[in-house]
Short mmCIF file of N, CA and C in Angstrom, two decimals:
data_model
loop_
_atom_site.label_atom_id
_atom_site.label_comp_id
_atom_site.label_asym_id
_atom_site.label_seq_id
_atom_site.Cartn_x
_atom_site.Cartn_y
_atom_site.Cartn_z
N UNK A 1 9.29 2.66 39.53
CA UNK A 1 8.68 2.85 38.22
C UNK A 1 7.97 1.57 37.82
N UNK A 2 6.76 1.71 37.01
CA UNK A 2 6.24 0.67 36.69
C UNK A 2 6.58 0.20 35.93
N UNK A 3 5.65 -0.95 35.21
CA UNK A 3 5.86 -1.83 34.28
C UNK A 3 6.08 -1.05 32.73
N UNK A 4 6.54 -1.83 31.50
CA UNK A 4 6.50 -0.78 30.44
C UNK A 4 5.67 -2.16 28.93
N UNK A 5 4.83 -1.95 28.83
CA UNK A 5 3.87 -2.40 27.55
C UNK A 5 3.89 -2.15 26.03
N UNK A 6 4.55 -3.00 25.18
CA UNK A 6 3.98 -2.43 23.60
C UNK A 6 2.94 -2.79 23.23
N UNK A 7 2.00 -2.02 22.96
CA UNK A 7 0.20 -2.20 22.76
C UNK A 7 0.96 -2.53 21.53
N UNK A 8 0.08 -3.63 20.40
CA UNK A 8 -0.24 -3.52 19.07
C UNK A 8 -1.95 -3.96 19.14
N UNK A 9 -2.42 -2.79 18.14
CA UNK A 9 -3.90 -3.21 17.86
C UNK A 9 -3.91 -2.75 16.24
N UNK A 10 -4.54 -3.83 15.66
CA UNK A 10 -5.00 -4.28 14.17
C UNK A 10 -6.53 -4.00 14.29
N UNK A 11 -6.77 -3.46 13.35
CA UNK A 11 -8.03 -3.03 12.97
C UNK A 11 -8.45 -3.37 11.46
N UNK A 12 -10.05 -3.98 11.60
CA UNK A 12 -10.33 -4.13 9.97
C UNK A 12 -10.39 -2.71 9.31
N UNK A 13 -10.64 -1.24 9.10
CA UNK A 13 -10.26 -0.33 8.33
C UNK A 13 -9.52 0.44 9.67
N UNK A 14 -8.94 1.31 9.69
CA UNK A 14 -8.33 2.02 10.63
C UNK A 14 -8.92 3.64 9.57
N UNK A 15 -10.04 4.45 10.76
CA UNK A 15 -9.78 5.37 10.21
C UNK A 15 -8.74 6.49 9.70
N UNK A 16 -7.91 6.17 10.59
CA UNK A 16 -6.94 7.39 10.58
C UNK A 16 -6.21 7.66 8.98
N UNK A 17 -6.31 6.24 8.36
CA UNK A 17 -5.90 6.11 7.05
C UNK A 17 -6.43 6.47 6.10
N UNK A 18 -7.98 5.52 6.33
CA UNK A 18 -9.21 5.60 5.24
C UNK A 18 -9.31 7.05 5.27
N UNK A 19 -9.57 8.11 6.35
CA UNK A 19 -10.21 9.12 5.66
C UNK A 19 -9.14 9.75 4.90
N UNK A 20 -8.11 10.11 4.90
CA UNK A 20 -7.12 10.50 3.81
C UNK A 20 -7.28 9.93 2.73
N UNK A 21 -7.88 8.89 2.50
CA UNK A 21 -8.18 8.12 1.15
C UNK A 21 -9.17 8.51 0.52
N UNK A 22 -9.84 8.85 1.68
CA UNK A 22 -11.51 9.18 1.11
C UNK A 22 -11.62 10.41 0.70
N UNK A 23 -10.69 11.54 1.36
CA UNK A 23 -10.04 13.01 0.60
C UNK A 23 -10.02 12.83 -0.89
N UNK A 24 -8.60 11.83 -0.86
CA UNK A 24 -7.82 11.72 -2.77
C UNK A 24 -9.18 11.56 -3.34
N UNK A 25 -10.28 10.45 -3.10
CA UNK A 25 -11.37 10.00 -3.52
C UNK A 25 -12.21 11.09 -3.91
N UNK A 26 -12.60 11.89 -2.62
CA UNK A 26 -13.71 12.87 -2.89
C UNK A 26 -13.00 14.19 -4.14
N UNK A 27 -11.71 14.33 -4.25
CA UNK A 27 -11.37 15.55 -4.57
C UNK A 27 -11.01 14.85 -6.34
N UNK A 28 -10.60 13.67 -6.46
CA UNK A 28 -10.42 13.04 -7.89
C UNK A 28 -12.10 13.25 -8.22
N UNK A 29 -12.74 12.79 -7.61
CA UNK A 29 -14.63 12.74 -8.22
C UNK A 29 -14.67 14.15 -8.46
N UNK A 30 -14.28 15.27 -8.03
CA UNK A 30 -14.98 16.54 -8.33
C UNK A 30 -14.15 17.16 -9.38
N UNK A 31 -12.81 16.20 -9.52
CA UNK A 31 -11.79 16.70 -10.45
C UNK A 31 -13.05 16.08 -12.11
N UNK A 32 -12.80 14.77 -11.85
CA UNK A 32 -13.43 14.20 -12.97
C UNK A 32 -14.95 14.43 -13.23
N UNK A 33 -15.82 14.83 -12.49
CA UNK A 33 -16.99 15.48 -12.65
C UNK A 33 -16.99 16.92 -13.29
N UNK A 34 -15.56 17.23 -13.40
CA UNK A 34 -15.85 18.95 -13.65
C UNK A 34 -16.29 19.22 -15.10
N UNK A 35 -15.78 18.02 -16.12
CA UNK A 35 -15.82 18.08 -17.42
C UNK A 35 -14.52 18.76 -17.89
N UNK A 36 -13.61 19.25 -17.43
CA UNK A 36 -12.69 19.79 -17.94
C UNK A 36 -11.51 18.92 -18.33
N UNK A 37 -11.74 18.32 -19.54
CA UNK A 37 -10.30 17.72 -19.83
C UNK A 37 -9.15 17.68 -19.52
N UNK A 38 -8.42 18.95 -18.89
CA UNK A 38 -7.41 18.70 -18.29
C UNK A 38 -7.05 18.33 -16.64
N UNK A 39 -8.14 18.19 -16.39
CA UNK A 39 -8.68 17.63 -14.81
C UNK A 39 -8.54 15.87 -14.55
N UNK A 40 -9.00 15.73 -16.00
CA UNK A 40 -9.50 13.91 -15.88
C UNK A 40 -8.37 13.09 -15.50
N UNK A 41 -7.26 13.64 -16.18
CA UNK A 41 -6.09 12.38 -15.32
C UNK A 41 -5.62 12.46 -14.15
N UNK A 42 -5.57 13.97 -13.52
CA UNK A 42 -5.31 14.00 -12.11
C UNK A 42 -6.53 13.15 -11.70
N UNK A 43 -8.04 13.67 -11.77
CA UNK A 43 -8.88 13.36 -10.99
C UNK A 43 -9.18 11.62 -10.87
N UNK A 44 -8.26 10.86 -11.84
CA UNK A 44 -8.97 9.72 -12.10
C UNK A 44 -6.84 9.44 -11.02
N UNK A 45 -6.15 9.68 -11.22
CA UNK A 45 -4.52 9.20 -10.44
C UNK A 45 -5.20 9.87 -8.92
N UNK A 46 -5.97 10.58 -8.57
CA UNK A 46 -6.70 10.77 -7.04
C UNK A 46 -7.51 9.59 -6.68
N UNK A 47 -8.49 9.00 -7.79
CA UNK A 47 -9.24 8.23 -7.38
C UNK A 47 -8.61 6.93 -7.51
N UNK A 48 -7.34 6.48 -7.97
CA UNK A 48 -6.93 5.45 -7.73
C UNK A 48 -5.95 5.39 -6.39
N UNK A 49 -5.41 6.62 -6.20
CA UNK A 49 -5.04 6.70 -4.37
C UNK A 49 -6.02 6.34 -3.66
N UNK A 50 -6.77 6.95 -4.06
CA UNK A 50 -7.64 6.95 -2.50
C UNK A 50 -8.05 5.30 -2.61
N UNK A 51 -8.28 4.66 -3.62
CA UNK A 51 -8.35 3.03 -3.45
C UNK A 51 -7.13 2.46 -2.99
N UNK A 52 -5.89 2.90 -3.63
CA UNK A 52 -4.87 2.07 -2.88
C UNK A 52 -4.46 2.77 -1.11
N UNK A 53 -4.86 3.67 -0.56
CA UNK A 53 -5.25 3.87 0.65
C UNK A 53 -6.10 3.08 1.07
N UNK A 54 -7.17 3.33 0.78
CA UNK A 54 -8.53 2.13 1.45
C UNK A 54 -7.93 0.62 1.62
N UNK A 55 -7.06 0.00 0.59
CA UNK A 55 -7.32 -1.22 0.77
C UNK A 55 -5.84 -1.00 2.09
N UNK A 56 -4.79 -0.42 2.06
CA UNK A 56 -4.11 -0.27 3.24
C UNK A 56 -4.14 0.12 4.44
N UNK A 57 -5.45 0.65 4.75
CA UNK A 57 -6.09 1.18 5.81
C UNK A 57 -6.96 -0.14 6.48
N UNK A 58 -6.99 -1.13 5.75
CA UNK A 58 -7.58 -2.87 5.71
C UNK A 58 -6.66 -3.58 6.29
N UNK A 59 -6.97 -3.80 7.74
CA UNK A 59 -5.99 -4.82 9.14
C UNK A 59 -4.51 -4.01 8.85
N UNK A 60 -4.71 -2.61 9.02
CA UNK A 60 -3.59 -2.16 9.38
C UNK A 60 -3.60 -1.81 10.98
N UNK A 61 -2.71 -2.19 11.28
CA UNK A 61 -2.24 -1.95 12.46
C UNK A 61 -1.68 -0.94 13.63
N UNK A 62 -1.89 -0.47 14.64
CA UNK A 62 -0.81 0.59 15.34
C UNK A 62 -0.22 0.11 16.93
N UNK A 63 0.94 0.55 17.29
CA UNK A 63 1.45 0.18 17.86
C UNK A 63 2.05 1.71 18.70
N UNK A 64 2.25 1.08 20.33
CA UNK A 64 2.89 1.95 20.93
C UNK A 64 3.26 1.58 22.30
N UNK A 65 4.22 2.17 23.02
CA UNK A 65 4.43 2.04 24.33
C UNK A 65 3.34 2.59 25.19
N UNK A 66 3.65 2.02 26.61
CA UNK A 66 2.27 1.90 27.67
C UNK A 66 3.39 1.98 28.78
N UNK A 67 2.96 3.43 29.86
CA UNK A 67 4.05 2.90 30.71
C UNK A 67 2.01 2.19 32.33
N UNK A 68 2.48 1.40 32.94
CA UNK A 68 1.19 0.97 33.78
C UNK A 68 1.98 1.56 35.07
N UNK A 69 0.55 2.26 35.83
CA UNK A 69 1.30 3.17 36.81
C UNK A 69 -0.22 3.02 38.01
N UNK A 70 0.19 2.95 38.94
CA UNK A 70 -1.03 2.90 40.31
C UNK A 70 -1.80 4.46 40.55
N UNK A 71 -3.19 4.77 40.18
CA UNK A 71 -3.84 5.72 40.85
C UNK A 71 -4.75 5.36 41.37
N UNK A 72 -4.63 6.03 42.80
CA UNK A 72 -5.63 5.44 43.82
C UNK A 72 -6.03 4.09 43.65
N UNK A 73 -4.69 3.47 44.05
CA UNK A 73 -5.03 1.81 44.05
C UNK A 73 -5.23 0.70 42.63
N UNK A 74 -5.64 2.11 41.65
CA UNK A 74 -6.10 1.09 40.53
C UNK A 74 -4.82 0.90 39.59
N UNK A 75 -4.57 0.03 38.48
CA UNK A 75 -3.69 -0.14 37.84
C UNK A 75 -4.11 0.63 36.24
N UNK A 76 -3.50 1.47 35.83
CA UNK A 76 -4.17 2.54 34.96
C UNK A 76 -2.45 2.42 33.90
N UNK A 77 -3.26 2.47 32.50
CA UNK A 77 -2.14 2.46 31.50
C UNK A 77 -1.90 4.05 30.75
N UNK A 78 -1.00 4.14 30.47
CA UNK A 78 -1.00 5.99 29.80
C UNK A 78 0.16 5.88 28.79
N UNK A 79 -0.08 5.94 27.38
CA UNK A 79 0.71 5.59 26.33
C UNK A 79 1.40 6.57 26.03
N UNK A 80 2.40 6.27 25.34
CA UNK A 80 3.72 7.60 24.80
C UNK A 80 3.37 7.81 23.40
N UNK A 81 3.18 8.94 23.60
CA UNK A 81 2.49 9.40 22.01
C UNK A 81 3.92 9.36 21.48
N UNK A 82 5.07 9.71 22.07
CA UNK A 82 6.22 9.41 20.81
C UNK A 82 6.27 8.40 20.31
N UNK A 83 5.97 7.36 21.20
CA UNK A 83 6.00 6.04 20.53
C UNK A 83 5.06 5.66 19.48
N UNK A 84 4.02 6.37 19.23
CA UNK A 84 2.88 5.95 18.54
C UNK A 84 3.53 5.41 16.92
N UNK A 85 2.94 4.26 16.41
CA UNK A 85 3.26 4.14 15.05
C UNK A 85 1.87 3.65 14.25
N UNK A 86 1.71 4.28 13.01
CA UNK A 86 0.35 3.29 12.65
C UNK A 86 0.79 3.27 11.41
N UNK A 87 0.82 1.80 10.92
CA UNK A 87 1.50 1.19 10.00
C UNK A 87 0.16 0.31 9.23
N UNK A 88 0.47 0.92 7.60
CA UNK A 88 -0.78 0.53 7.24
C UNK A 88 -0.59 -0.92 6.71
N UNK A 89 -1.24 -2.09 6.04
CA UNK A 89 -1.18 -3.19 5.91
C UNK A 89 -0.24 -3.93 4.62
N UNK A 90 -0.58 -2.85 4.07
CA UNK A 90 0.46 -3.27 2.56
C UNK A 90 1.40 -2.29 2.05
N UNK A 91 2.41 -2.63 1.46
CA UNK A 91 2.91 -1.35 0.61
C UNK A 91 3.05 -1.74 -0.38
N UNK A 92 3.48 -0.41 -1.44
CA UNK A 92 3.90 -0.61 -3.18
C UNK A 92 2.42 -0.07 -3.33
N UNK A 93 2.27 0.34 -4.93
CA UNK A 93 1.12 0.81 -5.33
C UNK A 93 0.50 -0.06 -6.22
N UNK A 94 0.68 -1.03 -6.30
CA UNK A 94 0.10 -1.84 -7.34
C UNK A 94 -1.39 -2.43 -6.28
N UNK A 95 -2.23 -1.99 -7.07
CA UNK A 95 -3.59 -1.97 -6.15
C UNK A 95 -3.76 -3.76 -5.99
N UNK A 96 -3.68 -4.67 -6.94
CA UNK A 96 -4.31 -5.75 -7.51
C UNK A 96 -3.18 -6.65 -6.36
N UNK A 97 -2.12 -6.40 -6.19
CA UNK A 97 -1.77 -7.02 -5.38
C UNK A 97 -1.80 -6.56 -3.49
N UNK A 98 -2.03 -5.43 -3.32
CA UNK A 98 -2.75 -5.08 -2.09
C UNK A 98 -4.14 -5.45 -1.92
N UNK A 99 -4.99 -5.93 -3.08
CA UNK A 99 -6.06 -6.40 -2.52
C UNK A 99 -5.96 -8.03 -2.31
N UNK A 100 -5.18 -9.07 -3.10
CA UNK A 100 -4.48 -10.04 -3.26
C UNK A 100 -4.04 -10.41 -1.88
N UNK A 101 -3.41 -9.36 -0.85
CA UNK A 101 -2.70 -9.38 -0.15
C UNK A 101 -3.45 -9.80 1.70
N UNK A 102 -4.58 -9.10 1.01
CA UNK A 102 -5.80 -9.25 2.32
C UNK A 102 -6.35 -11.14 2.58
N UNK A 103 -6.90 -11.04 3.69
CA UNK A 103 -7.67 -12.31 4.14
C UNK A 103 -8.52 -12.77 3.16
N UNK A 104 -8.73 -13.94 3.24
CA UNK A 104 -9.92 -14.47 1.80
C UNK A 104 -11.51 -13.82 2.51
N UNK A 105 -11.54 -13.98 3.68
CA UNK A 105 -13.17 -13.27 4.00
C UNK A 105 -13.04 -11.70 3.16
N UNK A 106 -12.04 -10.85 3.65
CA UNK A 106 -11.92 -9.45 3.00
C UNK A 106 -12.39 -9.50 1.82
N UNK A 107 -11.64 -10.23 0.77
CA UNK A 107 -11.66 -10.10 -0.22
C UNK A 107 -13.17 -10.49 -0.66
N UNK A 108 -13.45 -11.85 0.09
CA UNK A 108 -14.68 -12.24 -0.57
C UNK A 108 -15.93 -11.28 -0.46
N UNK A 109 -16.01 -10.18 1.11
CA UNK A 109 -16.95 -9.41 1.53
C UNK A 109 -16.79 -8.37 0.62
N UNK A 110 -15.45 -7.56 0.22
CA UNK A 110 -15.30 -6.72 -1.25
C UNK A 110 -15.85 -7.29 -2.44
N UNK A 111 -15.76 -8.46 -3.05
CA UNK A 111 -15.99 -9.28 -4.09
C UNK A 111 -17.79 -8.60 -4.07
N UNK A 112 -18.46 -8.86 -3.00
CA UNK A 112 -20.05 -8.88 -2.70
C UNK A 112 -20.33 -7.58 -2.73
N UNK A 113 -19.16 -6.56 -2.48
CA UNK A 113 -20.21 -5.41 -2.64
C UNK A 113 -19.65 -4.49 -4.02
N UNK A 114 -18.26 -5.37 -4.48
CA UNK A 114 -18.67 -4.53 -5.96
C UNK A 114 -19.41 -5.48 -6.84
N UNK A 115 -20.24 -6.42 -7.13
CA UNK A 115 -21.46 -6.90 -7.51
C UNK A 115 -22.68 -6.20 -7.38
N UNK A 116 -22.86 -5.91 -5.71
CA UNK A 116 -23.82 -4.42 -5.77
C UNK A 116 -23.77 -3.37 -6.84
N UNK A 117 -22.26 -3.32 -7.02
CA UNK A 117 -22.10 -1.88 -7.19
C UNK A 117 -22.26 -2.20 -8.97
N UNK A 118 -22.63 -3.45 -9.25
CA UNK A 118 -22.72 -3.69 -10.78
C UNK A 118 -21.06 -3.99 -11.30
N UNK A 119 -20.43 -4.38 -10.72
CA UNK A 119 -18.98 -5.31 -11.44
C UNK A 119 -18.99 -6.68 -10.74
N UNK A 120 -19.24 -7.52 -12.32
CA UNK A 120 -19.62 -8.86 -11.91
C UNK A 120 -18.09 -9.61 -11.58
N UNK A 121 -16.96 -8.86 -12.42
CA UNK A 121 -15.76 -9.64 -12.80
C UNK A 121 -15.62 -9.82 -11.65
N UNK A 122 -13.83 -10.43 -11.85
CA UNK A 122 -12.78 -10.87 -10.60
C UNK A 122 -12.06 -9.22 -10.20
N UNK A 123 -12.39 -9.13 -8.69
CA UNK A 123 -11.46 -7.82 -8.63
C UNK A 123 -10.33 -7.61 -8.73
N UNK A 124 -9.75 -8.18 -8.29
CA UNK A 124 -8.58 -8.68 -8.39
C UNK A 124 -7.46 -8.36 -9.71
N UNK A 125 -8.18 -8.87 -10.84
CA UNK A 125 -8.21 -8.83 -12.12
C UNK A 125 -8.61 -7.21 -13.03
N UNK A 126 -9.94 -7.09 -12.22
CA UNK A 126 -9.91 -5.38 -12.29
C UNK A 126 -9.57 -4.19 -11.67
N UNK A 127 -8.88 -4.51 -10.52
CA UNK A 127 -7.70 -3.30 -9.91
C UNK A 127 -6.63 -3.65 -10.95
N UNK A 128 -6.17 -4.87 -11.22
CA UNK A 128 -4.77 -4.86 -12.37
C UNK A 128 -4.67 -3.83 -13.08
N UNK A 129 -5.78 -3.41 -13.63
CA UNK A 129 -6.28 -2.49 -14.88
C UNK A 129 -5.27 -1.53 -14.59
N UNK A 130 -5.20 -0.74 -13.26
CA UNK A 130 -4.88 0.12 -12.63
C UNK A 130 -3.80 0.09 -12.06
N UNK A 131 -2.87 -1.08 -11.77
CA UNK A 131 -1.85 -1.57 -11.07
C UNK A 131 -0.26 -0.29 -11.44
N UNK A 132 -0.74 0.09 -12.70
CA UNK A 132 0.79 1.26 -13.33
C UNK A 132 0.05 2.67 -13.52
N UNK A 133 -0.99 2.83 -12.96
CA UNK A 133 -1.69 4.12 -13.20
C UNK A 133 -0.62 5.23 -13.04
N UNK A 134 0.03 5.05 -11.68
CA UNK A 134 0.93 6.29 -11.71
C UNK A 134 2.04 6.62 -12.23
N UNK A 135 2.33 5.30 -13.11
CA UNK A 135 3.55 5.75 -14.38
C UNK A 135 2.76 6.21 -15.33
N UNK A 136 2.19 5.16 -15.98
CA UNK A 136 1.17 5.69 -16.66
C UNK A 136 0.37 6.70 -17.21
N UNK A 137 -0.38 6.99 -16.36
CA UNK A 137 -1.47 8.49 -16.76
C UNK A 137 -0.75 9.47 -16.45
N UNK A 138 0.28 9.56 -15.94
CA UNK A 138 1.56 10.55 -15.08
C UNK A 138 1.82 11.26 -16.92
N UNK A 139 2.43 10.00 -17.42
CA UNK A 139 2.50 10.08 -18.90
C UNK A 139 1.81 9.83 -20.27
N UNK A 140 1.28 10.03 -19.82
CA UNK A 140 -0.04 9.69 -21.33
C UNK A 140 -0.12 10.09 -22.42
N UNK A 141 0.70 11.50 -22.61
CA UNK A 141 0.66 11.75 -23.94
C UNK A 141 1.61 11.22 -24.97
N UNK A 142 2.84 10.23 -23.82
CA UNK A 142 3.80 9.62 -24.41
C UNK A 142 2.96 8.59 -25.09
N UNK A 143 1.87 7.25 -24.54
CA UNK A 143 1.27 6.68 -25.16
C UNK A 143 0.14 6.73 -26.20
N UNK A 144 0.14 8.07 -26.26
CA UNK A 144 -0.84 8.52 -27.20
C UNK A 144 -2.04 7.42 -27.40
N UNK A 145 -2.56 6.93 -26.19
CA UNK A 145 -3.66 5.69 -26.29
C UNK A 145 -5.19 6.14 -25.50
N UNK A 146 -5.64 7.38 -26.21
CA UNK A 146 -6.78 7.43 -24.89
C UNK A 146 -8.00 6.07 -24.31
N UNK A 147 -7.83 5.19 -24.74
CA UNK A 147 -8.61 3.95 -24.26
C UNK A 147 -8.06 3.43 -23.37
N UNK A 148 -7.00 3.83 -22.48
CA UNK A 148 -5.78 3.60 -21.58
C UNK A 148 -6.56 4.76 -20.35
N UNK A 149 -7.91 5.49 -20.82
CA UNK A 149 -8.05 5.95 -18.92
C UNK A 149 -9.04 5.66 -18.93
N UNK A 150 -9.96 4.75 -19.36
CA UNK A 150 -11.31 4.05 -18.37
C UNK A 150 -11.66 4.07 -17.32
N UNK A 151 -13.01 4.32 -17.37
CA UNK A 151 -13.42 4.97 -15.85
C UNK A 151 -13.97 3.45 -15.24
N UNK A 152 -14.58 1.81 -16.01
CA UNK A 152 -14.41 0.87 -15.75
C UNK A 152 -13.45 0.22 -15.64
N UNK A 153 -13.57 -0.63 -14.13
CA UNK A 153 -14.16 -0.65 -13.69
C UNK A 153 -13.99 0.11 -12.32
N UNK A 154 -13.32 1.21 -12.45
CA UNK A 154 -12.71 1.75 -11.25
C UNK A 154 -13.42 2.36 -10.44
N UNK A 155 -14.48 2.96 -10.61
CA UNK A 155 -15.66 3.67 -9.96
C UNK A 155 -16.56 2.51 -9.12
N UNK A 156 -16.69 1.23 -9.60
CA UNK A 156 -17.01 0.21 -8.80
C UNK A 156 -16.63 -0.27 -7.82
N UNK A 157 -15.53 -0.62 -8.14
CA UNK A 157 -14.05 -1.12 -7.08
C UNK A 157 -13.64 0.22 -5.92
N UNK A 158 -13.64 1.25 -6.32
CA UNK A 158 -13.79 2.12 -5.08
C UNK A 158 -14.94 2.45 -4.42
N UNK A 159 -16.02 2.12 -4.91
CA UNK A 159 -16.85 1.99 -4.05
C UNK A 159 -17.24 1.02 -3.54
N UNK A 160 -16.97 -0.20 -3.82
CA UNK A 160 -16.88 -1.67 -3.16
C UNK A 160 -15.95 -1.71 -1.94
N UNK A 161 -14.85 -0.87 -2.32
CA UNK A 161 -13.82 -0.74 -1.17
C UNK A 161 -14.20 0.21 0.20
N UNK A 162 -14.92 0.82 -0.61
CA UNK A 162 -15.25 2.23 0.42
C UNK A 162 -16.18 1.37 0.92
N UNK A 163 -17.38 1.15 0.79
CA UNK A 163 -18.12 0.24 1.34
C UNK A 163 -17.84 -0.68 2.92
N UNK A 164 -16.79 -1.52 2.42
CA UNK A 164 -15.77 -2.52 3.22
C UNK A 164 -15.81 -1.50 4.17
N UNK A 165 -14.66 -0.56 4.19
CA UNK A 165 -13.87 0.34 5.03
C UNK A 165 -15.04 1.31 5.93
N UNK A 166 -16.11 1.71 5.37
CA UNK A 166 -17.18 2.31 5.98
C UNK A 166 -18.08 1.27 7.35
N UNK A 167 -18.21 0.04 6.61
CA UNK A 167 -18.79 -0.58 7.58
C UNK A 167 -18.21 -1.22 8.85
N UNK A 168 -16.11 -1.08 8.38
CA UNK A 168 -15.42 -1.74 9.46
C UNK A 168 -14.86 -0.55 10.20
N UNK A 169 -14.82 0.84 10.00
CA UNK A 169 -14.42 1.58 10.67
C UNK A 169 -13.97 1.63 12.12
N UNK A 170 -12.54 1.36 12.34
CA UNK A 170 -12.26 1.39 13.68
C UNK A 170 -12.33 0.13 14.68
N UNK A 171 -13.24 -1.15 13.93
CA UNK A 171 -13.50 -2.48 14.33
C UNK A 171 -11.73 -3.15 14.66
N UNK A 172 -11.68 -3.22 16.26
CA UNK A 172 -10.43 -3.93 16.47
C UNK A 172 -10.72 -5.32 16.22
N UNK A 173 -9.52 -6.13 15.35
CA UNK A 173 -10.08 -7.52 15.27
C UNK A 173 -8.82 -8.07 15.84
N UNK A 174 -7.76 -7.39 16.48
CA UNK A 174 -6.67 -7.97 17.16
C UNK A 174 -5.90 -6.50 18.27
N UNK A 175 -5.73 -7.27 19.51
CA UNK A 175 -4.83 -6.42 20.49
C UNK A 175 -3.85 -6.93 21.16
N UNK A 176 -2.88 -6.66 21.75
CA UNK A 176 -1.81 -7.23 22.63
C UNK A 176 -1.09 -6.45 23.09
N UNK A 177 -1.02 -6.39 24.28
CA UNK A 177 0.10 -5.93 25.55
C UNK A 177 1.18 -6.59 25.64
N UNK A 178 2.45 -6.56 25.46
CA UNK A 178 3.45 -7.16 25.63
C UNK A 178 4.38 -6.55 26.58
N UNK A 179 4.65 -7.06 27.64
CA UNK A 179 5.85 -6.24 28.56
C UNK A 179 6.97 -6.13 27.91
N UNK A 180 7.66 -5.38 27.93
CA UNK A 180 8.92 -5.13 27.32
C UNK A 180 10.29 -4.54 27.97
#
């Protein structure tokens, strides 16, 4: 029997994540586009998933066994899908510190494209906004505060993010074989 390998490969967005994000995303926008008031807090607690997906789908990683086996002479690897794991980069839902949590280039290349997107602030500062959304808007009529679901700056910041994640799609920026 041959040798036995744990692949880990890190990726700057990993689709397998982002597009589940980009679901919550697309289906909160059609929630909150509908005009129907009782739509807007789901559709706006969708569109803050699908951002705290995106930014965890950012140098998340997957990992798996490799057994390396000889065909016709060559040395050929064939992975164990049981083993497969893909583990995204951050956890907890507090968005402001999953973006906090990334490389300073990440952040700074997000920083540049929600400026495009017309949000001059600190992002950082404006995911906070959002950091308790899902206690929060979950409960809203307890706070009786409707200035508590602003659509700034959140429509920026997910598309600053989406942005990121669109252009790194699938980009490995780390791999390793380890015998084991």
């Amino acid at each position: 029997m041959g040798k036995v390998f744990k692949r880990i490969t890190r990726y700057k967005c990993m689709s397998a994540i982002y597009y589940q994000g980009k679901a919550f995303g697309e289906s909160g926008k059609v929630l909150v586009e509908s005009k129907n008031n009782n739509l807007f807090v789901p559709g706006m607690i969708n569109i803050c998933l699908s951002v705290e997906i995106f930014l965890k789908s950012i140098n998340a990683s997957m990992t798996n066994l490799e057994d390396e086996m000889e065909v016709n002479g060559a040395k050929v690897y064939q992975g164990r899908d049981e083993t497969l794991k893909i583990l995204p980069s951050g956890k907890g839902h507090a968005l402001s510190k999953l973006f906090d949590g990334l490389p300073n280039d990440i952040q700074n290349e997000i920083t540049q494209n929600a400026r495009l997107e017309g949000y001059g602030g600190c992002v950082s500062k404006g995911l906070k906004e959002y950091d308790d959304v899902f206690v929060d808007w979950r409960y809203i009529y307890e706070k009786n505060d409707p200035t508590s679901l602003g659509t700034h700056p959140l429509f920026q910041l997910v598309n600053a993010v989406s942005k990121y994640c669109e252009a790194n799609l699938d980009n490995v920026i780390f791999c390793s074989a380890d015998e084991v």
